[in-house]
PDB file of C-alpha atoms in Angstrom:
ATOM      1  CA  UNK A 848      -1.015  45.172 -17.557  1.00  0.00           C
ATOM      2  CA  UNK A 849      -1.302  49.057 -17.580  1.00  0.00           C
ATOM      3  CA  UNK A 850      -4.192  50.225 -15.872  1.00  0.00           C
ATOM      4  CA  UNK A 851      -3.370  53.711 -16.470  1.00  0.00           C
ATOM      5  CA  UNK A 852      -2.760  53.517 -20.280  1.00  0.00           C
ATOM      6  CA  UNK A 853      -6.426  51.376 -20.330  1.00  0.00           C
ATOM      7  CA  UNK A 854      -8.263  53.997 -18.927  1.00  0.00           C
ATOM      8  CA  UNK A 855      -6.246  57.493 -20.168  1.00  0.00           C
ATOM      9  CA  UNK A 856      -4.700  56.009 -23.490  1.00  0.00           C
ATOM     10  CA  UNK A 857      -1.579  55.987 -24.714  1.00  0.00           C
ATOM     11  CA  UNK A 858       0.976  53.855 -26.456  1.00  0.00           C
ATOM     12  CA  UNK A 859      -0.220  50.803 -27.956  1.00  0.00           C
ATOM     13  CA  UNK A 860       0.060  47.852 -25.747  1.00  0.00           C
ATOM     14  CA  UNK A 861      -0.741  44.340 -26.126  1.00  0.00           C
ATOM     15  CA  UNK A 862      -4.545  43.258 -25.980  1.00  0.00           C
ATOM     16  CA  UNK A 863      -4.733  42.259 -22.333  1.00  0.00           C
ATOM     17  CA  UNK A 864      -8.408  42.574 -20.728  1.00  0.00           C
ATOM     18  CA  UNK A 865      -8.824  43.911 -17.237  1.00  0.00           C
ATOM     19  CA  UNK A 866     -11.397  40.659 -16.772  1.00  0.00           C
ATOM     20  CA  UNK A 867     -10.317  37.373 -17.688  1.00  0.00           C
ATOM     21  CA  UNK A 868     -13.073  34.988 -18.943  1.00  0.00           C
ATOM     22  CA  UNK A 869     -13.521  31.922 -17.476  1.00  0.00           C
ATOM     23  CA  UNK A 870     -12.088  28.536 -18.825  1.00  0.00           C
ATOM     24  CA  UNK A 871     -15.345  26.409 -19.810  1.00  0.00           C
ATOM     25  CA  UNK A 872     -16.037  23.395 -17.180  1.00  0.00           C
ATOM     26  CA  UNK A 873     -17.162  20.114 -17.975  1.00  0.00           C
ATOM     27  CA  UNK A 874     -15.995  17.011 -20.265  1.00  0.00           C
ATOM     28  CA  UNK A 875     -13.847  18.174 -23.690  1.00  0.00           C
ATOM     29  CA  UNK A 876     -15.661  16.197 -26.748  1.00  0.00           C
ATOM     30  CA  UNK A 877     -11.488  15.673 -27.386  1.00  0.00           C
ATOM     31  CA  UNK A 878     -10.295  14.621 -23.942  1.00  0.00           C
ATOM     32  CA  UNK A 879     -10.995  11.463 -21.935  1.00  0.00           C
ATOM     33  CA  UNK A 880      -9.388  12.482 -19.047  1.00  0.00           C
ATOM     34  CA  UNK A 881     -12.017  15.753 -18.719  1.00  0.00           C
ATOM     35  CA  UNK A 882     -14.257  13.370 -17.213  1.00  0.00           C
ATOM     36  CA  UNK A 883     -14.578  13.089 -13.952  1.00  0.00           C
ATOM     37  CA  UNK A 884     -15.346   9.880 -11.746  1.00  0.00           C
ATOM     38  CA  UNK A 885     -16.666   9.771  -8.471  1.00  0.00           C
ATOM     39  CA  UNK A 886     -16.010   6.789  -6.191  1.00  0.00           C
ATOM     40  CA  UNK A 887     -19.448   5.254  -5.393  1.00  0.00           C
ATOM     41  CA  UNK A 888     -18.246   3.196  -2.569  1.00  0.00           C
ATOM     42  CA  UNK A 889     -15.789   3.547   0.371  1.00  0.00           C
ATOM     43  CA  UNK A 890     -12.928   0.763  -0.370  1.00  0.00           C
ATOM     44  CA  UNK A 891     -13.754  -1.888   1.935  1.00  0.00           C
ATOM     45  CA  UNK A 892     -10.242  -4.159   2.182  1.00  0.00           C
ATOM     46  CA  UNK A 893      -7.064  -3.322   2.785  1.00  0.00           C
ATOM     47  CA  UNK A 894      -4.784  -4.298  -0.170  1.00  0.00           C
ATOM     48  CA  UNK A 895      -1.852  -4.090   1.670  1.00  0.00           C
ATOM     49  CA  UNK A 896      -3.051  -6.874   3.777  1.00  0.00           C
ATOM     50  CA  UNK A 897      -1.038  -9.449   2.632  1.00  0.00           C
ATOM     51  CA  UNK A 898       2.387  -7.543   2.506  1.00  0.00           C
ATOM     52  CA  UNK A 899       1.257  -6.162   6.175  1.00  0.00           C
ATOM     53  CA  UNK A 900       1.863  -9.911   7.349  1.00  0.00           C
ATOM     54  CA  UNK A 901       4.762 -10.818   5.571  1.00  0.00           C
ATOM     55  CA  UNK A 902       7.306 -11.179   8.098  1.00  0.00           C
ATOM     56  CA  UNK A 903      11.102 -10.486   8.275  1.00  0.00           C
ATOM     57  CA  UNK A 904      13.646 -12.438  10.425  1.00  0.00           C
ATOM     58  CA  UNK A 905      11.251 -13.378  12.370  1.00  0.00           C
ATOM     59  CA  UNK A 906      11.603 -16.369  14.416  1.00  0.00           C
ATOM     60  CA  UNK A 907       9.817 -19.024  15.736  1.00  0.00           C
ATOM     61  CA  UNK A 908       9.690 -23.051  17.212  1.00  0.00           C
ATOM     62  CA  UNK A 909       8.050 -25.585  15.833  1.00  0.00           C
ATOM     63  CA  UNK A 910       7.893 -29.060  17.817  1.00  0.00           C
ATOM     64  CA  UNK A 911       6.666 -32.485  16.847  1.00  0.00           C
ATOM     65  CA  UNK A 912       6.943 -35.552  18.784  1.00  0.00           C
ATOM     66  CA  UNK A 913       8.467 -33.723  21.900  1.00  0.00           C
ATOM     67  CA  UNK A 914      11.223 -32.156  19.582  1.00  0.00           C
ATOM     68  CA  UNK A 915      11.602 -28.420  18.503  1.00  0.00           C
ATOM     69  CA  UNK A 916      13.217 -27.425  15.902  1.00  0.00           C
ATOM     70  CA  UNK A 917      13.825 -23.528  15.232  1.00  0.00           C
ATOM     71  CA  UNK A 918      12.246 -22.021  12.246  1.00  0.00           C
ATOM     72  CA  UNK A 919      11.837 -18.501  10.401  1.00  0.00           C
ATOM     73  CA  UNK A 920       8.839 -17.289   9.440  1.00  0.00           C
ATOM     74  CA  UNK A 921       7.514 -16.181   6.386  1.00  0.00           C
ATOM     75  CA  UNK A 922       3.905 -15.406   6.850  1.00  0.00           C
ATOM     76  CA  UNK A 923       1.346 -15.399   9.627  1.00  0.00           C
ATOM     77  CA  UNK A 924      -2.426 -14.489   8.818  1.00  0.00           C
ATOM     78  CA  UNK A 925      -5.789 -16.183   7.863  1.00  0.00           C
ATOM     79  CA  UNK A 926      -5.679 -19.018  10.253  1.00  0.00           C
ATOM     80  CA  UNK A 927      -1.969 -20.524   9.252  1.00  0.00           C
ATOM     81  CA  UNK A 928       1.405 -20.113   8.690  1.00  0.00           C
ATOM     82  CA  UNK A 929       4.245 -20.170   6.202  1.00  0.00           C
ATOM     83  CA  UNK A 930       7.529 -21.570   7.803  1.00  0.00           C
ATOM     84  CA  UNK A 931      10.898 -22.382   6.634  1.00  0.00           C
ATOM     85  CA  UNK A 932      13.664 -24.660   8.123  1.00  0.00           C
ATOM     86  CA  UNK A 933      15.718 -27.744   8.528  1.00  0.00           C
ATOM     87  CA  UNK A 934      12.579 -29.892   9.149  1.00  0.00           C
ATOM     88  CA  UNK A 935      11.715 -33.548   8.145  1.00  0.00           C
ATOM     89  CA  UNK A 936       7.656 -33.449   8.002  1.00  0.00           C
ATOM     90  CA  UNK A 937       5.389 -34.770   5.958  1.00  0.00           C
ATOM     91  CA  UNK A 938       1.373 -33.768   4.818  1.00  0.00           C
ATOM     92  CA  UNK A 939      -1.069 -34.072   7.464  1.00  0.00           C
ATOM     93  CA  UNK A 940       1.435 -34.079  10.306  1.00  0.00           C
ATOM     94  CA  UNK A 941       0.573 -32.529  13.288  1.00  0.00           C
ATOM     95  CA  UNK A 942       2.903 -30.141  15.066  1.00  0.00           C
ATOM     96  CA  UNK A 943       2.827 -27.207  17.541  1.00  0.00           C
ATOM     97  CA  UNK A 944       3.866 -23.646  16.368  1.00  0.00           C
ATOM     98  CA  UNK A 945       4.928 -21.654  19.257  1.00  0.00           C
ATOM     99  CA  UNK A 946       5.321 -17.939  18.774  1.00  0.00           C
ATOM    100  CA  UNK A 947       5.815 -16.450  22.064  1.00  0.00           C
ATOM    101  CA  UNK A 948       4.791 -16.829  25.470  1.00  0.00           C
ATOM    102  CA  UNK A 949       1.149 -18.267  25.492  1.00  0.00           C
ATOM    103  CA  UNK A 950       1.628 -18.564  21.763  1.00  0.00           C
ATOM    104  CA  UNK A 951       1.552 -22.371  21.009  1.00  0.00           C
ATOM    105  CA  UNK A 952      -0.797 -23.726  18.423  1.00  0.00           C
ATOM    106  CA  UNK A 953      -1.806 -26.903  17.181  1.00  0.00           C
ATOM    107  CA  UNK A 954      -0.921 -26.894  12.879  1.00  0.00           C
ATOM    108  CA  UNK A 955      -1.620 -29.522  10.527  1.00  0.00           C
ATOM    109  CA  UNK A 956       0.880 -29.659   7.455  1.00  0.00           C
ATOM    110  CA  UNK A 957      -1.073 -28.138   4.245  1.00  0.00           C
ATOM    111  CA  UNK A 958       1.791 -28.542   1.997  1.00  0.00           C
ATOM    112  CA  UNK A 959       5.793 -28.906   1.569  1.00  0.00           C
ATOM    113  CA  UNK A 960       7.986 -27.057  -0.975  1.00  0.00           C
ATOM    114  CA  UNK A 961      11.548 -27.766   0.067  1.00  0.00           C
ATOM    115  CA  UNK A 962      12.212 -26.537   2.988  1.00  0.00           C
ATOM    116  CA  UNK A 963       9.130 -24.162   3.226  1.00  0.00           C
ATOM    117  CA  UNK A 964       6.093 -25.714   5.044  1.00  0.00           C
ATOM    118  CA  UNK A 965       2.338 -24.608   4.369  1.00  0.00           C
ATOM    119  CA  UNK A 966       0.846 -24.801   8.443  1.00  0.00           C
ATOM    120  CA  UNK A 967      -2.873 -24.961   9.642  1.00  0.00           C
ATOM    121  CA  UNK A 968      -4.134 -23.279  12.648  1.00  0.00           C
ATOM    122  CA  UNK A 969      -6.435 -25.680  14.902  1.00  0.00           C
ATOM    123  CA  UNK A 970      -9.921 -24.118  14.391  1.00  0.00           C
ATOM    124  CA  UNK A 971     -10.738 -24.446  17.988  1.00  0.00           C
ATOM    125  CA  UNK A 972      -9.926 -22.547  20.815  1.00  0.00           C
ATOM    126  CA  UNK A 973      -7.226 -24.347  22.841  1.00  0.00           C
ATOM    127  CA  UNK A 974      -8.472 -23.962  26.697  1.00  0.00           C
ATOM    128  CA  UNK A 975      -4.624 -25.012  28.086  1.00  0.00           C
ATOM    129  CA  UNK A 976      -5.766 -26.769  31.478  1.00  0.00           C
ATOM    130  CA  UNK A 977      -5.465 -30.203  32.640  1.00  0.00           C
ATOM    131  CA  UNK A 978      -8.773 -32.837  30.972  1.00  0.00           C
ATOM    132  CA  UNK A 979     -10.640 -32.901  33.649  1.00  0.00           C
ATOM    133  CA  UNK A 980     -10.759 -29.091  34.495  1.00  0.00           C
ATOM    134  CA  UNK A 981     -11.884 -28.949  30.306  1.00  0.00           C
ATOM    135  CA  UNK A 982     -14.153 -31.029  30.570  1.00  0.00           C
ATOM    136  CA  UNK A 983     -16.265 -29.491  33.327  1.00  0.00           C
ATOM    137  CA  UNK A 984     -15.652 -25.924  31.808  1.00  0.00           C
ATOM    138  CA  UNK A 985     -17.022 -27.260  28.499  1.00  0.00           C
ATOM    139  CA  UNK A 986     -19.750 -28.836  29.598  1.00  0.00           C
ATOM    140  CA  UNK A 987     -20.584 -25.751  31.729  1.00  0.00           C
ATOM    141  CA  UNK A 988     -20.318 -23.832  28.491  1.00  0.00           C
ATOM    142  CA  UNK A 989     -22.594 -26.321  26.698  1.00  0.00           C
ATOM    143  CA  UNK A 990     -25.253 -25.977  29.374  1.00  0.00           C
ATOM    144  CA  UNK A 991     -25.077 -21.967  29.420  1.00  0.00           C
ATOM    145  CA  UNK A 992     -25.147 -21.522  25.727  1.00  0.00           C
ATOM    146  CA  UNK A 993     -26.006 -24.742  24.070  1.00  0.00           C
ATOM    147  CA  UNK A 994     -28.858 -26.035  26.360  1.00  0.00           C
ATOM    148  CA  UNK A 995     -30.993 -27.318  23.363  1.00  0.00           C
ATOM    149  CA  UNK A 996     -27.974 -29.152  21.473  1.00  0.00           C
ATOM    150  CA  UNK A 997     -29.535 -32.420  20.577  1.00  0.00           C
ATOM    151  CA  UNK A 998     -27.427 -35.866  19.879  1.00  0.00           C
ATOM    152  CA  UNK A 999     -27.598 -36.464  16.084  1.00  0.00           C
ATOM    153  CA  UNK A1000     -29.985 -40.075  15.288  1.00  0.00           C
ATOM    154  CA  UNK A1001     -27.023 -41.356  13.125  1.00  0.00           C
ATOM    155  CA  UNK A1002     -24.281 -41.081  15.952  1.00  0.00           C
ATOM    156  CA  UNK A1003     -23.250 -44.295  17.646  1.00  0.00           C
ATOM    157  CA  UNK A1004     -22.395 -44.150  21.399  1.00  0.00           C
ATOM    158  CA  UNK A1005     -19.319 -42.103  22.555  1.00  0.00           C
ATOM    159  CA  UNK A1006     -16.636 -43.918  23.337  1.00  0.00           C
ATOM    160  CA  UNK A1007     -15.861 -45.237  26.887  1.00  0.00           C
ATOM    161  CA  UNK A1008     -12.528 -43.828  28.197  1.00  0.00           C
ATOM    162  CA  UNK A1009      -9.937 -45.172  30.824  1.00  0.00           C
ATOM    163  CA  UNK A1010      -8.398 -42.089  32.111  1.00  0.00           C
ATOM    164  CA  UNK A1011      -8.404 -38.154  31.659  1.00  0.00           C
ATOM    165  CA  UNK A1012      -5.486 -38.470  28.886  1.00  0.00           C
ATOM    166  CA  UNK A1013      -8.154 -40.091  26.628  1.00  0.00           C
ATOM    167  CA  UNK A1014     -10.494 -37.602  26.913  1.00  0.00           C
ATOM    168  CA  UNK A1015      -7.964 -35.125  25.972  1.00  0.00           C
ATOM    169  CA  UNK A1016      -7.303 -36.964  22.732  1.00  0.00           C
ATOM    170  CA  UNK A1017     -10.412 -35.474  21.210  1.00  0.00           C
ATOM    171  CA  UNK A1018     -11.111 -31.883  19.611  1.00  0.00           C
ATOM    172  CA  UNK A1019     -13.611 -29.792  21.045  1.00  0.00           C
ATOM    173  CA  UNK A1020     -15.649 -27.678  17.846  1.00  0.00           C
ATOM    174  CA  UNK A1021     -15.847 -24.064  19.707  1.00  0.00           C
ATOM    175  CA  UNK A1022     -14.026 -21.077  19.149  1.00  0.00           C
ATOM    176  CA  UNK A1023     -14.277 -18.017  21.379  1.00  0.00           C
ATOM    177  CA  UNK A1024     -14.115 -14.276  20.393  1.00  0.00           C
ATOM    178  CA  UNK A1025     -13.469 -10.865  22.183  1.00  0.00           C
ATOM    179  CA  UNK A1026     -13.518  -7.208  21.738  1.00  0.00           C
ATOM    180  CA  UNK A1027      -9.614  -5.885  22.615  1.00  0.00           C
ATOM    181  CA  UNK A1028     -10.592  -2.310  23.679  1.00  0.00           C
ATOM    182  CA  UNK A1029      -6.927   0.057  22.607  1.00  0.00           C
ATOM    183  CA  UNK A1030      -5.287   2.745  21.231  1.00  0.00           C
ATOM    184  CA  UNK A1031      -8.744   5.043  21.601  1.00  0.00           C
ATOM    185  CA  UNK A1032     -10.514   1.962  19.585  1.00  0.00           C
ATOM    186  CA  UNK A1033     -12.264  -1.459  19.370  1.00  0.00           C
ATOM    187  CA  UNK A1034     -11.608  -4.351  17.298  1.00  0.00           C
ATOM    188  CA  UNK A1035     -13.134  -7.952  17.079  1.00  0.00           C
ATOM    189  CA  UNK A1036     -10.631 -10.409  17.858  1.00  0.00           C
ATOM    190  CA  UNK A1037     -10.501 -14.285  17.712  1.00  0.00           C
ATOM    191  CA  UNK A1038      -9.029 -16.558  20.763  1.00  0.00           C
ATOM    192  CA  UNK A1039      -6.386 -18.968  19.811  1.00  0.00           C
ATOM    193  CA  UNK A1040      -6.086 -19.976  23.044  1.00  0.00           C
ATOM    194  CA  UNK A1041      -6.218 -19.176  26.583  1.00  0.00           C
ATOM    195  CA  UNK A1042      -4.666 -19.895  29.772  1.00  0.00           C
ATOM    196  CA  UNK A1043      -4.735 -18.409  33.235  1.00  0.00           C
ATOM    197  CA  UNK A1044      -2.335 -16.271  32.706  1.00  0.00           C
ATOM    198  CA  UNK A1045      -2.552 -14.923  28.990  1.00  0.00           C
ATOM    199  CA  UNK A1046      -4.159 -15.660  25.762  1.00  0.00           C
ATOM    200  CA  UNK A1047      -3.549 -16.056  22.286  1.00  0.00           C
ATOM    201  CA  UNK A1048      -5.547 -13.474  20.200  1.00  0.00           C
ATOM    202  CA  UNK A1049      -5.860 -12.829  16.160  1.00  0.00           C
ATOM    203  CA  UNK A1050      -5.979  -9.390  15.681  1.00  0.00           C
ATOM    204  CA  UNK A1051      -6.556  -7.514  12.342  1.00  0.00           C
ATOM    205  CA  UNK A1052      -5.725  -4.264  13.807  1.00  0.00           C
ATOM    206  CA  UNK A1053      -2.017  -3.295  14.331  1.00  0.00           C
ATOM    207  CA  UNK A1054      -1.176  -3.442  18.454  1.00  0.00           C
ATOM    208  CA  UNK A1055       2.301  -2.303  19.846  1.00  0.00           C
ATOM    209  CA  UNK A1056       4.243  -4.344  22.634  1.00  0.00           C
ATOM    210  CA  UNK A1057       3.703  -3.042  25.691  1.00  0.00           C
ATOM    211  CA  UNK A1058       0.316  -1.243  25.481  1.00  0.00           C
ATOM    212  CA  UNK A1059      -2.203  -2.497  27.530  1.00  0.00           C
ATOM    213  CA  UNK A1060      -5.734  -3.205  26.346  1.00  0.00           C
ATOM    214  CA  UNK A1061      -8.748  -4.643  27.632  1.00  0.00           C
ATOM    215  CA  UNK A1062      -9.822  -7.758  26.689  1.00  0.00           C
ATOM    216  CA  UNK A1063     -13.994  -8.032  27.255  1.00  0.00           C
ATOM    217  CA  UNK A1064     -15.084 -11.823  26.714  1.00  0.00           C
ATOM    218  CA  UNK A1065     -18.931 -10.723  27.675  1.00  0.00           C
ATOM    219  CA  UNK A1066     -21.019  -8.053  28.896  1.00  0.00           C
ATOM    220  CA  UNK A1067     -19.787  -8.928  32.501  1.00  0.00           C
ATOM    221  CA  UNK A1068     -16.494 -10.447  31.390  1.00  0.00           C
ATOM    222  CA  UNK A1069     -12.852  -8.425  30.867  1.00  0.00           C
ATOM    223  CA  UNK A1070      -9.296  -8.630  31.742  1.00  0.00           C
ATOM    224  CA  UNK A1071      -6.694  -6.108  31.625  1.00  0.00           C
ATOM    225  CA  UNK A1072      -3.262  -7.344  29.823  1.00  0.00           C
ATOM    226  CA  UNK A1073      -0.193  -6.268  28.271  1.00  0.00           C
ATOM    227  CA  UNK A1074       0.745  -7.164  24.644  1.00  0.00           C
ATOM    228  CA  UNK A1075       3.796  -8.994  25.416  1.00  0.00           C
ATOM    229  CA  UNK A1076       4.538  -9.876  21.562  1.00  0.00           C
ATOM    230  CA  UNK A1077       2.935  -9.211  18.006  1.00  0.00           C
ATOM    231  CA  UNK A1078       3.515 -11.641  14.645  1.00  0.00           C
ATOM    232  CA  UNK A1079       1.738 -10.673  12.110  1.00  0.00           C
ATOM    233  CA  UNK A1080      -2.060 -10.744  12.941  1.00  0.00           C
ATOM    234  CA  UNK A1081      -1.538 -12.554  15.991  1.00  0.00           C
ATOM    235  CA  UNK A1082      -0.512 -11.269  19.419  1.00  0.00           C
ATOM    236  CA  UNK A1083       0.499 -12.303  23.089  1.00  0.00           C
ATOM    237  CA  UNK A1084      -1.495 -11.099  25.731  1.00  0.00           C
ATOM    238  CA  UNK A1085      -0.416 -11.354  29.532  1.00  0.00           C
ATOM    239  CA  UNK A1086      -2.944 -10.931  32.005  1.00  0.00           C
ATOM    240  CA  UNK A1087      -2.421  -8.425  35.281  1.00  0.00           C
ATOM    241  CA  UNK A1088      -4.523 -11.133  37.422  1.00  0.00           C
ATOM    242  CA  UNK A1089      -4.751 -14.918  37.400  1.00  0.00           C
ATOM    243  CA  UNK A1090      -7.621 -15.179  34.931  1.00  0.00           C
ATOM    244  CA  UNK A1091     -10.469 -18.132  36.259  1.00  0.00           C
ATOM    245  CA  UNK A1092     -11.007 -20.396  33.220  1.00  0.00           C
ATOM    246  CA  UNK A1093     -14.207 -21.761  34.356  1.00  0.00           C
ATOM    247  CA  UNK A1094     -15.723 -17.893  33.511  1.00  0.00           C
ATOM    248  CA  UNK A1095     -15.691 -18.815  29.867  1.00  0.00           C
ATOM    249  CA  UNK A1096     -19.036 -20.346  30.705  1.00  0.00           C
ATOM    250  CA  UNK A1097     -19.967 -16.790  30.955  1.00  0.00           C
ATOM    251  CA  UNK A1098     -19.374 -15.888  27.193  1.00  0.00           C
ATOM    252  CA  UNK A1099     -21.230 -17.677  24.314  1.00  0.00           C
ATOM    253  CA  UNK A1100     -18.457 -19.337  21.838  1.00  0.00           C
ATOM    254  CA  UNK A1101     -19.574 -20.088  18.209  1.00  0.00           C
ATOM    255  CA  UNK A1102     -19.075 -23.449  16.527  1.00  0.00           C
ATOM    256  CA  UNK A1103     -16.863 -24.709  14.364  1.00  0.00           C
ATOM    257  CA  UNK A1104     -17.623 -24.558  10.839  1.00  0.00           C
ATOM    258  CA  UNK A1105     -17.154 -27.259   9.004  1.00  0.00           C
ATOM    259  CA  UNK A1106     -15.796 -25.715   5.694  1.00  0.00           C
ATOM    260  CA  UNK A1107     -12.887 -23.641   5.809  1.00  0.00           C
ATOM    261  CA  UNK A1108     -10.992 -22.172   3.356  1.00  0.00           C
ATOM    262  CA  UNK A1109      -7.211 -21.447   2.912  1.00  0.00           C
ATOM    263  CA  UNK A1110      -5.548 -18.429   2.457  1.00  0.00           C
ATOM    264  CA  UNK A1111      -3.800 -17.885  -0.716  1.00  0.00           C
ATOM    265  CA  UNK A1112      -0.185 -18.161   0.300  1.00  0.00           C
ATOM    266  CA  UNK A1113      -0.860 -21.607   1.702  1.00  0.00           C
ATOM    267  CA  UNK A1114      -1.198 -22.495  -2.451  1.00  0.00           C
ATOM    268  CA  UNK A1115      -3.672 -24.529  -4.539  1.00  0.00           C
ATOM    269  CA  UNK A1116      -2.077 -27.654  -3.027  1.00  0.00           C
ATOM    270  CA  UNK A1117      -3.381 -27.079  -0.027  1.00  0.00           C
ATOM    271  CA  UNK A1118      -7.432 -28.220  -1.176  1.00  0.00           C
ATOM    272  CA  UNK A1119     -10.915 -27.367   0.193  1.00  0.00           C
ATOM    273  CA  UNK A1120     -10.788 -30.371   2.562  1.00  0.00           C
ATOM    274  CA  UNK A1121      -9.469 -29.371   5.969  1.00  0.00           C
ATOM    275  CA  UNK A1122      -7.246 -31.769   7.736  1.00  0.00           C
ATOM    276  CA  UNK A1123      -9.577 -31.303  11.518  1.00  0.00           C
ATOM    277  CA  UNK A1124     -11.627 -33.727  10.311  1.00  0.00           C
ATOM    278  CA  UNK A1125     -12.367 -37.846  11.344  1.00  0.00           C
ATOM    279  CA  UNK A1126      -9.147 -38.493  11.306  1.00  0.00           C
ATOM    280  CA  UNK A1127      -8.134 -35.462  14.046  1.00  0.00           C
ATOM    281  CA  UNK A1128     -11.279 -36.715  16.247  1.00  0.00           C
ATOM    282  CA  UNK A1129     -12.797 -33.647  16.400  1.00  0.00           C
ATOM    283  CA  UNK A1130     -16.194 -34.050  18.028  1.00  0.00           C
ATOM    284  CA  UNK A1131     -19.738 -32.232  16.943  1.00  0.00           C
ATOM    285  CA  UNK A1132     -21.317 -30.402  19.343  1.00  0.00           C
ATOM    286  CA  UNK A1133     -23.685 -32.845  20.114  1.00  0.00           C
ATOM    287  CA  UNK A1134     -20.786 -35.634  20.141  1.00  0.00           C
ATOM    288  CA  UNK A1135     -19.107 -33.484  22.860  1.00  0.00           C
ATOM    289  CA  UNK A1136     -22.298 -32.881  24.869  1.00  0.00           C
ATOM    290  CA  UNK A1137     -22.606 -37.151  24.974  1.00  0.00           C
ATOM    291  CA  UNK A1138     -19.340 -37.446  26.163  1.00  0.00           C
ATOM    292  CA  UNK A1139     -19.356 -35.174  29.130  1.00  0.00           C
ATOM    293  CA  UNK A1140     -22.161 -36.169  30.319  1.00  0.00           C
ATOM    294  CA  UNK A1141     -21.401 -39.541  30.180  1.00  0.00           C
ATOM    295  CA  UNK A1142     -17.926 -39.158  32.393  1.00  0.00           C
ATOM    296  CA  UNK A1143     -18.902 -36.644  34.593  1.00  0.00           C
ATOM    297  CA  UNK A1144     -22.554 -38.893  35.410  1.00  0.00           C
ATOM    298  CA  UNK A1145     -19.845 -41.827  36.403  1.00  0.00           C
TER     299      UNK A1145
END
């Protein structure tokens, strides 16, 4: 545009206004897209989760009856696994899955496609000690947390036992759960299992070998670690000091529920009935509470 010629005159140019008007706002009565949408809520999953978990090359042991067999996993999340190998199981079997150091895990067998195996993660938390040292931390726990846990009417007598390797035959129904303090945050995090010297953790946040978080079990309960490994949602952790087992007393665990449901990758097959029931001899609270105090009374 010509200012000059605008304001002084001159040779015709073409119509072109010093001031453009403005383009009108708002929805078109022709045009869908005009109209805009605002997002009423903040998205509240993560719907990469699933592809976040499925793994690559990754491998892995898996041991029944005192033998191991290597195996690659497919998936890890949700409280099971999705393994594939040269493997001769059947449903309902029980097995270990061992993913690293202070990484085995009682599985049950969910279901068998070829040579891909559906596996479920005990619900408890595995305390790896000898049966005796268990059984006193338990019923420590019990007493702590649990001190009005009454026997249920319909329950017959526990069971008399010969020898420490009988009591160890029987699931305990608690699970324990943390806060892993790292990478300038806090998530919630589920024990798998623990040992003096590292733990087994689930983990929905991503963690990186090597870093070292804090582990707090309880307002006056945490351990410093180092991840030592990281498959899928669940992670190695190995403790700087000896950690004393018997401090789990210190920390309220929460109890089993008795529903659980599968995740989606372990298929339809898999049902709503969980396989840690009667037939695994895993006890009730108040079943557990019987039997401790009967054995340690003796």
């Amino acid at each position: 545009m010509n200012i000059r010629s605008k304001v002084f005159g001159g040779a015709s140019t073409p119509e072109d206004p010093i001031l453009h008007g403005k383009k009108p706002k708002g929805v078109k009565a022709d045009a869908l897209d005009s109209i805009p949408v605002t997002r009423e809520e903040i998205r509240t999953v993560n719907a990469r989760f699933d592809d976040r978990h499925r793994l690559v090359q990754e491998q892995a042991r898996v041991t029944r009856d005192g033998a191991s067999h290597e195996v690659s996993l497919i998936n890890v999340s949700g409280g099971g696994a999705m393994v594939t190998g040269d493997l001769e199981l059947l449903l309902w079997d029980k097995v270990e899955l061992n993913l690293g150091e202070d990484g085995t895990i009682e599985c049950a067998v969910r279901w068998i496609r070829g040579d891909r195996f559906g596996l479920e993660f005990a619900h408890e938390t595995r305390i790896d000690c000898g049966a005796d040292e268990q059984a006193a931390i338990l019923r420590e726990v019990i007493r702590r947390s649990f001190p009005d846990a009454e026997f249920e009417a319909t329950e017959t007598a526990a069971p008399q036992h010969d020898g420490p390797e009988s009591r160890g035959e029987r699931r305990h129904p608690l699970v324990w759960s943390g806060l892993l303090h790292h990478d300038y945050q806090s998530t919630n995090v589920r024990l798998r299992n623990i040992s003096p010297t590292g733990a087994m953790i689930e983990c929905g946040a991503p963690l990186s070998i090597g870093s070292e978080p804090l582990l707090e079990l309880g307002e006056a309960l945490s351990v410093s670690a180092t991840v030592a490994w990281v498959v899928g949602d669940q992670a190695g952790l190995r403790f700087h000091t000896p950690f004393n087992l018997y401090d789990l007393a210190k920390s309220r665990p929460e109890v089993t529920p008795t529903n659980w449901q599968p995740p989606a990758y372990l298929g339809a097959a898999a049902g709503a009935d969980s396989p840690w029931d009667e037939q695994w001899q895993r006890m009730s609270l108040s079943e557990l509470k019987q039997e401790l105090e009967g054995f340690l009374k003796r």
